Short mmCIF file of C-alpha atoms in Angstrom, two decimals:
data_model
loop_
_atom_site.label_atom_id
_atom_site.label_comp_id
_atom_site.label_asym_id
_atom_site.label_seq_id
_atom_site.Cartn_x
_atom_site.Cartn_y
_atom_site.Cartn_z
CA MET A 1 63.27 13.73 -11.54
CA THR A 2 62.17 13.42 -8.66
CA ASN A 3 65.41 14.36 -7.14
CA CYS A 4 63.32 14.40 -9.63
CA PHE A 5 64.41 15.55 -11.97
CA PHE A 6 63.14 16.16 -12.84
CA ILE A 7 63.57 15.25 -12.86
CA CYS A 8 62.72 15.18 -9.57
CA VAL A 9 63.39 14.36 -9.78
CA VAL A 10 61.74 15.45 -5.67
CA VAL A 11 61.06 18.82 -3.98
CA LEU A 12 62.72 18.25 -0.66
CA LEU A 13 61.78 21.57 0.85
CA SER A 14 58.04 21.06 0.42
CA LEU A 15 58.37 17.46 1.51
CA TYR A 16 60.13 18.58 4.66
CA SER A 17 57.46 21.13 5.33
CA GLU A 18 54.82 18.44 4.78
CA THR A 19 56.42 16.06 7.24
CA GLN A 20 56.85 18.76 9.85
CA GLY A 21 53.27 20.13 9.47
CA LEU A 22 54.50 23.46 8.17
CA THR A 23 52.99 25.72 5.51
CA HIS A 24 54.29 28.23 3.02
CA SER A 25 55.06 30.62 5.91
CA ARG A 26 58.18 28.58 6.57
CA PHE A 27 59.83 30.51 3.72
CA GLN A 28 59.53 33.70 5.80
CA ILE A 29 61.89 32.25 8.38
CA HIS A 30 64.66 32.33 5.75
CA GLY A 31 63.68 35.79 4.58
CA TYR A 32 62.19 34.26 1.43
CA SER A 33 58.70 35.39 0.57
CA THR A 34 56.04 32.93 -0.53
CA ASP A 35 54.37 35.60 -2.62
CA PRO A 36 55.42 35.15 -6.20
CA LYS A 37 55.64 38.09 -8.57
CA PRO A 38 53.08 38.59 -9.95
CA GLN A 39 50.45 37.50 -7.46
CA PHE A 40 48.94 34.09 -8.23
CA LYS A 41 45.43 33.14 -7.22
CA GLU A 42 45.13 29.62 -5.86
CA LYS A 43 42.11 27.77 -7.27
CA TYR A 44 40.72 24.26 -7.61
CA PHE A 45 39.38 22.59 -10.71
CA PRO A 46 36.76 19.82 -10.54
CA GLN A 47 38.82 17.22 -12.40
CA ILE A 48 37.59 13.79 -13.63
CA MET A 49 39.13 11.00 -11.62
CA ASP A 50 39.44 8.41 -14.35
CA HIS A 51 39.52 9.67 -17.92
CA PHE A 52 39.65 6.25 -19.51
CA ASN A 53 37.29 3.97 -17.65
CA PHE A 54 33.62 5.07 -17.53
CA ASN A 55 32.43 2.19 -15.35
CA ILE A 56 34.61 2.15 -12.25
CA MET A 57 34.62 5.80 -11.24
CA GLY A 58 31.86 7.04 -13.54
CA ASN A 59 32.22 10.80 -13.83
CA GLY A 60 33.59 11.14 -10.28
CA THR A 61 35.77 14.17 -9.72
CA TYR A 62 38.48 15.40 -7.41
CA GLU A 63 39.78 18.87 -6.66
CA GLN A 64 42.85 19.69 -8.73
CA ARG A 65 44.81 22.69 -7.53
CA TYR A 66 46.13 25.31 -9.94
CA LEU A 67 47.61 28.81 -9.73
CA ILE A 68 46.63 31.53 -12.15
CA THR A 69 47.48 35.18 -12.87
CA ASP A 70 46.03 37.47 -15.50
CA GLU A 71 48.11 40.45 -14.48
CA TYR A 72 49.89 40.67 -17.80
CA TRP A 73 47.26 39.11 -20.04
CA LYS A 74 45.83 40.83 -23.04
CA ARG A 75 42.43 39.40 -22.39
CA GLY A 76 40.90 37.29 -25.11
CA SER A 77 43.87 37.36 -27.48
CA GLY A 78 47.12 37.08 -25.55
CA PRO A 79 48.65 33.52 -25.31
CA ILE A 80 48.27 31.17 -22.42
CA PHE A 81 51.41 29.91 -20.74
CA PHE A 82 50.61 26.66 -18.96
CA TYR A 83 53.08 24.91 -16.62
CA THR A 84 52.62 21.10 -16.58
CA GLY A 85 53.15 20.45 -12.91
CA ASN A 86 55.41 17.62 -11.84
CA GLU A 87 56.33 15.70 -8.74
CA GLY A 88 55.64 18.15 -5.95
CA ASP A 89 53.70 21.05 -4.49
CA ILE A 90 52.81 23.40 -7.36
CA TRP A 91 53.82 26.44 -5.37
CA GLU A 92 57.42 25.18 -5.42
CA PHE A 93 57.47 25.33 -9.19
CA ALA A 94 55.68 28.66 -9.42
CA LEU A 95 58.22 30.20 -7.03
CA ASN A 96 61.16 28.85 -8.95
CA SER A 97 60.07 29.43 -12.56
CA GLY A 98 60.17 33.16 -12.83
CA PHE A 99 61.19 33.13 -16.48
CA ILE A 100 57.62 32.14 -17.35
CA THR A 101 56.07 35.21 -15.72
CA GLU A 102 58.84 37.44 -17.10
CA LEU A 103 58.02 36.15 -20.54
CA ALA A 104 54.34 36.57 -19.85
CA ALA A 105 54.94 40.28 -19.15
CA GLN A 106 56.65 40.63 -22.47
CA GLN A 107 54.15 38.70 -24.51
CA ARG A 108 51.02 39.66 -22.54
CA ALA A 109 50.14 36.07 -21.56
CA LEU A 110 47.86 34.46 -19.08
CA VAL A 111 49.87 32.17 -16.75
CA ILE A 112 48.57 28.89 -15.23
CA PHE A 113 50.53 26.49 -13.03
CA ALA A 114 48.68 23.19 -12.78
CA GLU A 115 49.39 20.70 -9.97
CA HIS A 116 49.94 17.07 -10.94
CA ARG A 117 47.43 14.54 -9.58
CA TYR A 118 48.54 12.80 -6.37
CA TYR A 119 51.01 15.62 -5.47
CA GLY A 120 50.69 18.60 -3.20
CA LYS A 121 46.99 19.04 -2.38
CA SER A 122 45.63 17.38 -5.55
CA LEU A 123 44.95 14.03 -3.93
CA PRO A 124 42.03 12.16 -5.66
CA PHE A 125 41.27 10.03 -2.58
CA GLY A 126 42.62 12.34 0.15
CA GLN A 127 44.73 10.55 2.74
CA ASP A 128 43.81 7.20 1.15
CA SER A 129 45.30 8.12 -2.22
CA PHE A 130 48.33 5.88 -1.77
CA ASN A 131 46.41 2.82 -0.83
CA ILE A 132 46.13 -0.04 -3.29
CA PRO A 133 44.21 0.03 -5.64
CA GLU A 134 43.46 3.78 -5.29
CA VAL A 135 47.01 4.71 -6.32
CA GLY A 136 46.43 3.00 -9.65
CA LEU A 137 44.95 6.21 -11.17
CA LEU A 138 48.42 7.77 -10.94
CA THR A 139 49.71 7.55 -14.50
CA VAL A 140 51.29 9.88 -17.00
CA GLU A 141 48.32 9.42 -19.29
CA GLN A 142 45.82 10.44 -16.63
CA ALA A 143 47.91 13.50 -15.80
CA LEU A 144 48.11 14.57 -19.43
CA ALA A 145 44.33 14.20 -19.77
CA ASP A 146 43.90 16.32 -16.60
CA TYR A 147 45.88 19.15 -18.27
CA ALA A 148 44.04 18.82 -21.60
CA ILE A 149 40.63 18.99 -19.90
CA MET A 150 41.69 21.88 -17.64
CA ILE A 151 43.06 23.90 -20.54
CA THR A 152 40.02 23.31 -22.67
CA GLU A 153 37.47 24.23 -20.00
CA LEU A 154 39.39 27.23 -18.57
CA LYS A 155 39.66 28.65 -22.10
CA GLN A 156 35.92 28.49 -22.44
CA GLN A 157 35.31 30.02 -18.97
CA LEU A 158 37.78 32.86 -19.61
CA GLY A 159 36.65 33.68 -23.14
CA ALA A 160 40.07 32.61 -24.43
CA SER A 161 39.08 30.22 -27.25
CA ALA A 162 41.37 32.08 -29.70
CA CYS A 163 44.36 32.16 -27.39
CA PRO A 164 47.35 29.92 -28.35
CA VAL A 165 48.61 27.66 -25.54
CA ILE A 166 52.31 27.14 -24.88
CA VAL A 167 53.25 24.56 -22.25
CA PHE A 168 56.29 24.75 -20.04
CA GLY A 169 57.92 22.24 -17.74
CA GLY A 170 61.15 21.38 -16.01
CA SER A 171 62.57 17.87 -15.44
CA TYR A 172 59.61 15.46 -15.28
CA GLY A 173 57.37 18.47 -15.90
CA GLY A 174 59.39 19.03 -19.12
CA MET A 175 58.73 15.47 -20.12
CA LEU A 176 55.00 16.14 -19.66
CA SER A 177 55.29 19.24 -21.80
CA VAL A 178 56.78 17.22 -24.62
CA TYR A 179 54.07 14.56 -24.22
CA MET A 180 51.34 17.24 -24.24
CA ARG A 181 52.55 18.53 -27.60
CA LEU A 182 52.74 14.97 -29.00
CA ARG A 183 49.43 13.73 -27.57
CA TYR A 184 47.33 16.90 -27.77
CA PRO A 185 48.63 19.10 -30.66
CA ASN A 186 45.06 20.28 -31.13
CA ILE A 187 45.26 21.96 -27.73
CA VAL A 188 48.95 22.88 -27.34
CA ALA A 189 50.75 25.02 -29.96
CA GLY A 190 54.25 24.47 -28.57
CA ALA A 191 56.33 23.27 -25.66
CA LEU A 192 59.44 24.37 -23.73
CA ALA A 193 60.90 21.28 -22.09
CA ALA A 194 63.74 22.22 -19.79
CA SER A 195 66.03 19.45 -18.51
CA ALA A 196 63.61 16.78 -19.68
CA PRO A 197 65.24 13.31 -19.69
CA ILE A 198 62.72 11.86 -22.06
CA LEU A 199 65.15 9.23 -23.45
CA SER A 200 66.77 7.83 -20.33
CA THR A 201 63.52 7.55 -18.43
CA ALA A 202 62.10 5.57 -21.35
CA GLY A 203 64.85 3.00 -20.89
CA MET A 204 66.95 4.33 -23.76
CA GLY A 205 70.11 5.32 -21.87
CA GLU A 206 73.16 3.72 -20.29
CA SER A 207 72.60 2.63 -16.70
CA LYS A 208 75.95 4.09 -15.67
CA GLN A 209 75.51 7.49 -17.35
CA PHE A 210 73.73 9.40 -14.61
CA PHE A 211 76.27 8.92 -11.76
CA GLN A 212 79.10 9.22 -14.21
CA ASP A 213 77.76 12.70 -15.09
CA VAL A 214 77.30 13.54 -11.39
CA THR A 215 80.97 12.68 -10.88
CA SER A 216 82.07 14.75 -13.93
CA ASP A 217 80.58 17.89 -12.30
CA PHE A 218 82.95 17.50 -9.31
CA GLU A 219 85.81 16.23 -11.44
CA ASN A 220 85.60 19.24 -13.75
CA TYR A 221 85.97 21.52 -10.77
CA ALA A 222 89.01 19.59 -9.56
CA PRO A 223 90.12 16.02 -10.32
CA GLU A 224 91.49 15.76 -6.79
CA CYS A 225 87.92 16.44 -5.55
CA ARG A 226 86.73 13.27 -7.28
CA ASP A 227 89.70 11.39 -5.82
CA ALA A 228 88.94 12.65 -2.33
CA VAL A 229 85.31 11.57 -2.53
CA ARG A 230 86.27 8.16 -3.86
CA GLY A 231 88.88 7.81 -1.12
CA ALA A 232 86.38 8.74 1.57
CA PHE A 233 83.92 6.12 0.38
CA GLN A 234 86.75 3.59 0.30
CA ARG A 235 87.67 4.43 3.86
CA LEU A 236 84.03 3.98 4.85
CA GLN A 237 83.99 0.58 3.09
CA ASP A 238 87.11 -0.50 4.90
CA LEU A 239 85.66 0.34 8.28
CA ALA A 240 82.44 -1.47 7.36
CA GLN A 241 84.35 -4.63 6.40
CA MET A 242 86.08 -4.54 9.81
CA GLU A 243 82.66 -3.95 11.40
CA ASP A 244 84.06 -0.85 13.16
CA TYR A 245 80.60 0.56 13.44
CA GLY A 246 81.49 2.79 16.37
CA ARG A 247 84.07 4.66 14.28
CA ILE A 248 81.56 5.08 11.44
CA GLN A 249 78.92 6.43 13.87
CA SER A 250 81.35 8.91 15.29
CA ALA A 251 82.79 10.07 11.96
CA PHE A 252 79.39 10.78 10.47
CA SER A 253 77.63 11.93 13.59
CA LEU A 254 74.91 9.29 13.20
CA CYS A 255 72.05 9.30 15.67
CA LYS A 256 72.31 5.50 16.00
CA THR A 257 75.34 3.21 15.61
CA PRO A 258 75.05 1.16 12.43
CA SER A 259 74.99 -2.55 12.95
CA SER A 260 74.58 -4.28 9.64
CA TYR A 261 75.27 -4.24 5.91
CA LYS A 262 71.78 -2.79 5.46
CA ASP A 263 72.70 0.29 7.56
CA ILE A 264 75.96 0.83 5.57
CA HIS A 265 74.04 0.49 2.31
CA GLN A 266 71.59 3.12 3.59
CA LEU A 267 74.48 5.42 4.54
CA ASN A 268 76.01 5.07 1.10
CA GLY A 269 72.69 5.94 -0.53
CA LEU A 270 72.23 9.02 1.68
CA LEU A 271 75.71 10.31 0.90
CA ARG A 272 75.47 9.67 -2.85
CA ASN A 273 72.12 11.46 -2.83
CA ALA A 274 73.72 14.57 -1.40
CA PHE A 275 76.23 14.78 -4.29
CA THR A 276 73.39 14.18 -6.77
CA LEU A 277 71.45 17.14 -5.42
CA MET A 278 74.45 19.49 -5.41
CA ALA A 279 75.27 18.56 -9.01
CA MET A 280 71.68 19.18 -10.15
CA LEU A 281 71.33 22.45 -8.27
CA ASP A 282 74.74 23.89 -9.10
CA TYR A 283 73.30 27.37 -9.59
CA PRO A 284 75.54 30.48 -9.46
CA TYR A 285 73.50 31.92 -6.58
CA SER A 286 71.94 30.57 -3.40
CA THR A 287 68.51 28.97 -3.76
CA HIS A 288 65.62 27.61 -1.68
CA PHE A 289 64.46 24.96 -4.14
CA MET A 290 64.64 21.34 -3.07
CA GLY A 291 66.15 22.67 0.18
CA SER A 292 68.48 25.53 0.93
CA MET A 293 71.57 25.44 -1.21
CA PRO A 294 74.57 27.87 -1.31
CA ALA A 295 75.78 29.48 -4.50
CA ASN A 296 77.94 27.12 -6.54
CA PRO A 297 77.35 24.07 -4.31
CA VAL A 298 79.78 21.87 -6.30
CA LYS A 299 82.58 24.31 -5.59
CA VAL A 300 81.52 24.54 -1.92
CA ALA A 301 81.46 20.71 -1.72
CA CYS A 302 84.86 20.23 -3.30
CA ASP A 303 86.42 22.94 -1.10
CA THR A 304 84.99 21.16 1.91
CA MET A 305 86.24 17.75 0.79
CA LEU A 306 89.74 19.11 0.05
CA GLY A 307 89.89 21.31 3.17
CA GLY A 308 89.33 18.61 5.72
CA ALA A 309 92.20 16.85 7.55
CA ASP A 310 90.12 13.63 7.80
CA LEU A 311 88.35 12.30 4.69
CA LEU A 312 85.43 10.80 6.66
CA HIS A 313 84.70 14.00 8.54
CA ALA A 314 85.06 15.93 5.30
CA LEU A 315 82.55 13.64 3.66
CA LYS A 316 80.12 14.16 6.57
CA ASP A 317 80.55 17.92 6.34
CA THR A 318 79.99 17.84 2.59
CA ALA A 319 76.75 15.84 3.01
CA GLY A 320 75.73 18.40 5.65
CA ILE A 321 75.55 21.06 2.93
CA VAL A 322 72.40 19.33 1.80
CA TYR A 323 71.06 17.67 4.98
CA ASN A 324 72.05 20.23 7.58
CA SER A 325 72.15 23.60 5.81
CA THR A 326 70.92 25.42 8.97
CA GLY A 327 73.36 23.63 11.22
CA ASP A 328 70.47 22.75 13.59
CA LEU A 329 70.87 18.95 13.38
CA THR A 330 73.04 17.47 16.09
CA CYS A 331 73.09 14.02 14.42
CA PHE A 332 72.05 12.39 11.16
CA ASP A 333 69.18 9.82 11.19
CA LEU A 334 69.84 7.52 8.31
CA TYR A 335 66.31 6.41 7.74
CA THR A 336 64.50 9.72 8.08
CA LEU A 337 66.80 11.97 6.08
CA TYR A 338 66.81 9.61 3.10
CA VAL A 339 64.43 6.87 1.90
CA GLU A 340 65.54 4.32 -0.63
CA CYS A 341 63.03 3.78 -3.37
CA ALA A 342 62.55 2.87 -7.04
CA ASP A 343 64.38 6.03 -8.13
CA PRO A 344 68.13 5.69 -7.39
CA THR A 345 68.46 9.46 -7.58
CA GLY A 346 66.08 9.82 -4.63
CA CYS A 347 62.32 10.17 -4.04
CA GLY A 348 62.38 12.61 -1.16
CA LEU A 349 60.05 12.23 1.83
CA GLY A 350 56.33 12.37 2.66
CA PHE A 351 53.29 11.82 0.44
CA ASN A 352 54.99 13.30 -2.62
CA SER A 353 57.76 10.61 -2.35
CA LEU A 354 55.13 7.91 -2.31
CA ALA A 355 53.65 9.19 -5.54
CA TRP A 356 57.00 9.36 -7.25
CA ASP A 357 58.04 5.94 -6.03
CA TYR A 358 54.89 4.49 -7.55
CA GLN A 359 55.55 6.19 -10.87
CA ALA A 360 59.10 4.94 -10.83
CA CYS A 361 57.64 1.44 -10.35
CA THR A 362 55.28 1.69 -13.26
CA GLU A 363 56.01 3.99 -16.27
CA ILE A 364 59.14 5.97 -15.41
CA GLU A 365 62.30 3.88 -15.84
CA MET A 366 65.35 4.81 -13.80
CA CYS A 367 67.65 1.88 -13.56
CA TYR A 368 70.72 4.00 -12.80
CA GLU A 369 73.71 2.46 -11.01
CA SER A 370 76.97 3.60 -9.52
CA ASN A 371 79.98 1.28 -9.97
CA ASN A 372 83.09 3.04 -8.58
CA VAL A 373 84.78 2.72 -12.00
CA SER A 374 83.10 5.28 -14.21
CA ASP A 375 82.00 7.25 -11.14
CA MET A 376 83.28 8.09 -7.66
CA PHE A 377 80.57 6.30 -5.70
CA PRO A 378 80.38 2.87 -4.06
CA PRO A 379 78.94 0.12 -6.34
CA ILE A 380 75.20 0.22 -5.83
CA PRO A 381 73.51 -1.84 -8.54
CA PHE A 382 69.89 -1.25 -9.57
CA THR A 383 68.93 -3.45 -12.47
CA GLU A 384 65.51 -4.17 -14.03
CA LYS A 385 65.49 -7.26 -11.80
CA HIS A 386 66.09 -5.17 -8.69
CA ARG A 387 63.37 -2.81 -9.80
CA GLU A 388 60.89 -5.63 -10.39
CA GLN A 389 61.55 -7.23 -7.04
CA TYR A 390 61.17 -3.93 -5.18
CA CYS A 391 58.07 -2.79 -6.98
CA SER A 392 56.31 -6.17 -6.73
CA LYS A 393 56.90 -6.16 -2.97
CA ARG A 394 56.18 -2.48 -2.34
CA TRP A 395 53.22 -1.76 -4.67
CA GLY A 396 52.17 -5.12 -6.03
CA VAL A 397 53.03 -4.07 -9.60
CA ILE A 398 55.38 -5.40 -12.30
CA PRO A 399 57.15 -2.61 -14.27
CA ARG A 400 56.70 -2.52 -18.02
CA PRO A 401 60.05 -1.67 -19.59
CA GLY A 402 59.65 0.28 -22.82
CA TRP A 403 56.17 1.54 -22.15
CA LEU A 404 57.01 5.23 -22.31
CA LYS A 405 58.96 4.62 -25.49
CA THR A 406 55.89 2.97 -27.01
CA GLN A 407 53.46 5.60 -25.76
CA PHE A 408 55.47 8.74 -26.43
CA TRP A 409 57.63 8.03 -29.47
CA GLY A 410 61.00 7.33 -27.82
CA ASP A 411 63.66 8.85 -30.05
CA ALA A 412 61.46 8.84 -33.17
CA LEU A 413 60.51 12.49 -32.75
CA SER A 414 61.38 13.80 -36.19
CA THR A 415 57.78 14.18 -37.34
CA ALA A 416 56.83 16.23 -34.27
CA SER A 417 57.04 20.04 -34.23
CA ASN A 418 57.32 23.12 -32.02
CA ILE A 419 59.28 21.76 -29.10
CA ILE A 420 62.31 23.28 -27.45
CA PHE A 421 64.61 20.93 -25.58
CA SER A 422 66.92 22.91 -23.27
CA ASN A 423 69.60 21.29 -21.20
CA GLY A 424 72.47 22.56 -19.08
CA ASP A 425 75.91 21.05 -19.40
CA LEU A 426 76.26 20.99 -15.59
CA ASP A 427 73.02 18.97 -15.18
CA PRO A 428 73.53 15.20 -14.77
CA TRP A 429 70.05 14.68 -16.36
CA ALA A 430 71.10 16.44 -19.58
CA ASN A 431 72.48 13.44 -21.42
CA GLY A 432 69.19 11.60 -20.85
CA GLY A 433 67.43 14.16 -23.04
CA VAL A 434 67.57 15.57 -26.55
CA ARG A 435 70.88 17.41 -27.15
CA LYS A 436 70.74 17.93 -30.91
CA SER A 437 68.09 19.73 -32.94
CA LEU A 438 65.98 17.36 -34.98
CA SER A 439 64.35 19.94 -37.33
CA SER A 440 63.82 23.64 -37.64
CA SER A 441 61.00 23.43 -35.03
CA LEU A 442 62.44 20.71 -32.80
CA ILE A 443 65.19 22.81 -31.27
CA ALA A 444 67.89 21.71 -28.87
CA ILE A 445 69.43 24.49 -26.75
CA ASN A 446 72.53 23.58 -24.75
CA ILE A 447 73.48 25.83 -21.92
CA SER A 448 77.21 25.54 -21.18
CA GLU A 449 77.05 26.87 -17.62
CA GLY A 450 73.53 25.67 -16.82
CA ALA A 451 72.39 23.36 -14.02
CA HIS A 452 68.95 21.72 -13.75
CA HIS A 453 66.48 23.86 -15.67
CA LEU A 454 68.29 27.05 -14.82
CA ASP A 455 66.62 28.74 -17.82
CA LEU A 456 63.20 28.47 -16.18
CA ARG A 457 64.37 30.51 -13.13
CA GLU A 458 63.89 34.27 -12.99
CA ALA A 459 66.69 36.53 -14.23
CA ASN A 460 69.48 37.04 -11.79
CA ASP A 461 72.60 39.26 -11.83
CA ALA A 462 74.73 36.15 -11.42
CA ASP A 463 73.29 34.41 -14.48
CA PRO A 464 75.95 33.24 -16.97
CA ALA A 465 75.84 34.65 -20.52
CA SER A 466 74.86 31.18 -21.81
CA VAL A 467 71.51 31.10 -19.99
CA ILE A 468 70.74 34.74 -20.95
CA LYS A 469 71.29 33.75 -24.60
CA ALA A 470 69.16 30.63 -24.14
CA ARG A 471 66.25 32.54 -22.71
CA LYS A 472 66.43 35.00 -25.61
CA MET A 473 66.27 32.15 -28.12
CA GLU A 474 63.33 30.56 -26.23
CA SER A 475 61.49 33.86 -26.05
CA ASP A 476 61.91 34.56 -29.78
CA THR A 477 60.85 31.02 -30.78
CA ILE A 478 57.78 31.06 -28.57
CA ALA A 479 56.76 34.51 -29.97
CA GLN A 480 57.00 32.99 -33.48
CA TRP A 481 54.83 30.00 -32.51
CA VAL A 482 52.20 32.29 -31.05
CA LYS A 483 52.19 34.48 -34.16
CA MET A 484 51.91 31.51 -36.46
CA GLU A 485 49.06 30.02 -34.44
CA LYS A 486 47.11 33.29 -34.55
CA GLU A 487 47.58 33.55 -38.31
CA ARG A 488 46.17 30.04 -38.94
#
């Protein structure tokens, strides 16, 4: 989630571009084209602002962005593959979900990537969208209704009333795909939910599980890597207790010398966030999603930790894999590189981070903690009480624990149908999702060498056999769903 999963959770590259006033052309700097294959057309859909209250907004609309390509579509009869956009700029997901267009070429599908309200350019109230009470129209239910209306009307406009719709999503977007199938089975014939932590984000997991699983990724590469990270954090804690802030500033190349417990807490959060991102994005090749990441970043991080003569400097260099991939930063600014929020796995920066923070304060539950016992990180508690205090102060809202479980079935999914739950064993979000098949049409696919929704990415020569097999199972299953829907 944000880190998003899907989460998320958090698309750092787009957020960085936003804060720097940059556009998609920034990708060209790194030799990475913004033009997806096939070519998407960027369009805007006049979307209803409030689907559930006729009085306040009436039938007022906002411009919801979506991307569409009919390059492979068998017009009028081929299926529609619809990506339920999540917490970021929709181009980021289109550029990093090549499996969907590859599958569209095989199955002659129309492809649509829809942007989630309050993210990217789909801001219902423009620059005022994150004011109170305007931000109140940012809910899962409103987003799902957006997608249902968009699908229904676009099918009519395109002469596609007979075309089955399959929804796709990764992380939080995967959660939305599940919810679309549950809430609108009349519109959606099936769903592929990749790395969708639908259980833990509904308050049904262990608070220590997430950072324990982040730790396991590094521990599985080398137990001594875990020990080195834990030792480095302990060294940092020792210096903090002695108030040797100058040594801390020097060791971590901080732009300003820390001067309080608050600064050390912020530094711990920034460092922990770096390991979270590297665990999530532990792909076997370099990527430009959520920032620039080398191939096998967990291995790179551990080699860095174990190769340094000084643990603190090694920890700084390891964090630099995430925060200073270009090597351009001369110092780390604690409060601009990382912002603490209601998602302990990180919200990112810019407007998108505001939207995700609000969602983490309302419907999405992420009370994840590190404790330095089951994980390698400093104890950073985040209980329901912490969440309530933060959200009340920041947004003027009181979270409702259990709301997603009530709204979207929790773990009582056995009567649903036509959903694929894919998860990678390398992904710390995986154990917050569905890992066992619940029926012949509620299928769990576990990818032994897979990181965060690796199966949604385009085919790559470095792909492990496990993800190639997973994509084949997904392709075959979706083809069956489409066939069955056409035969109805």
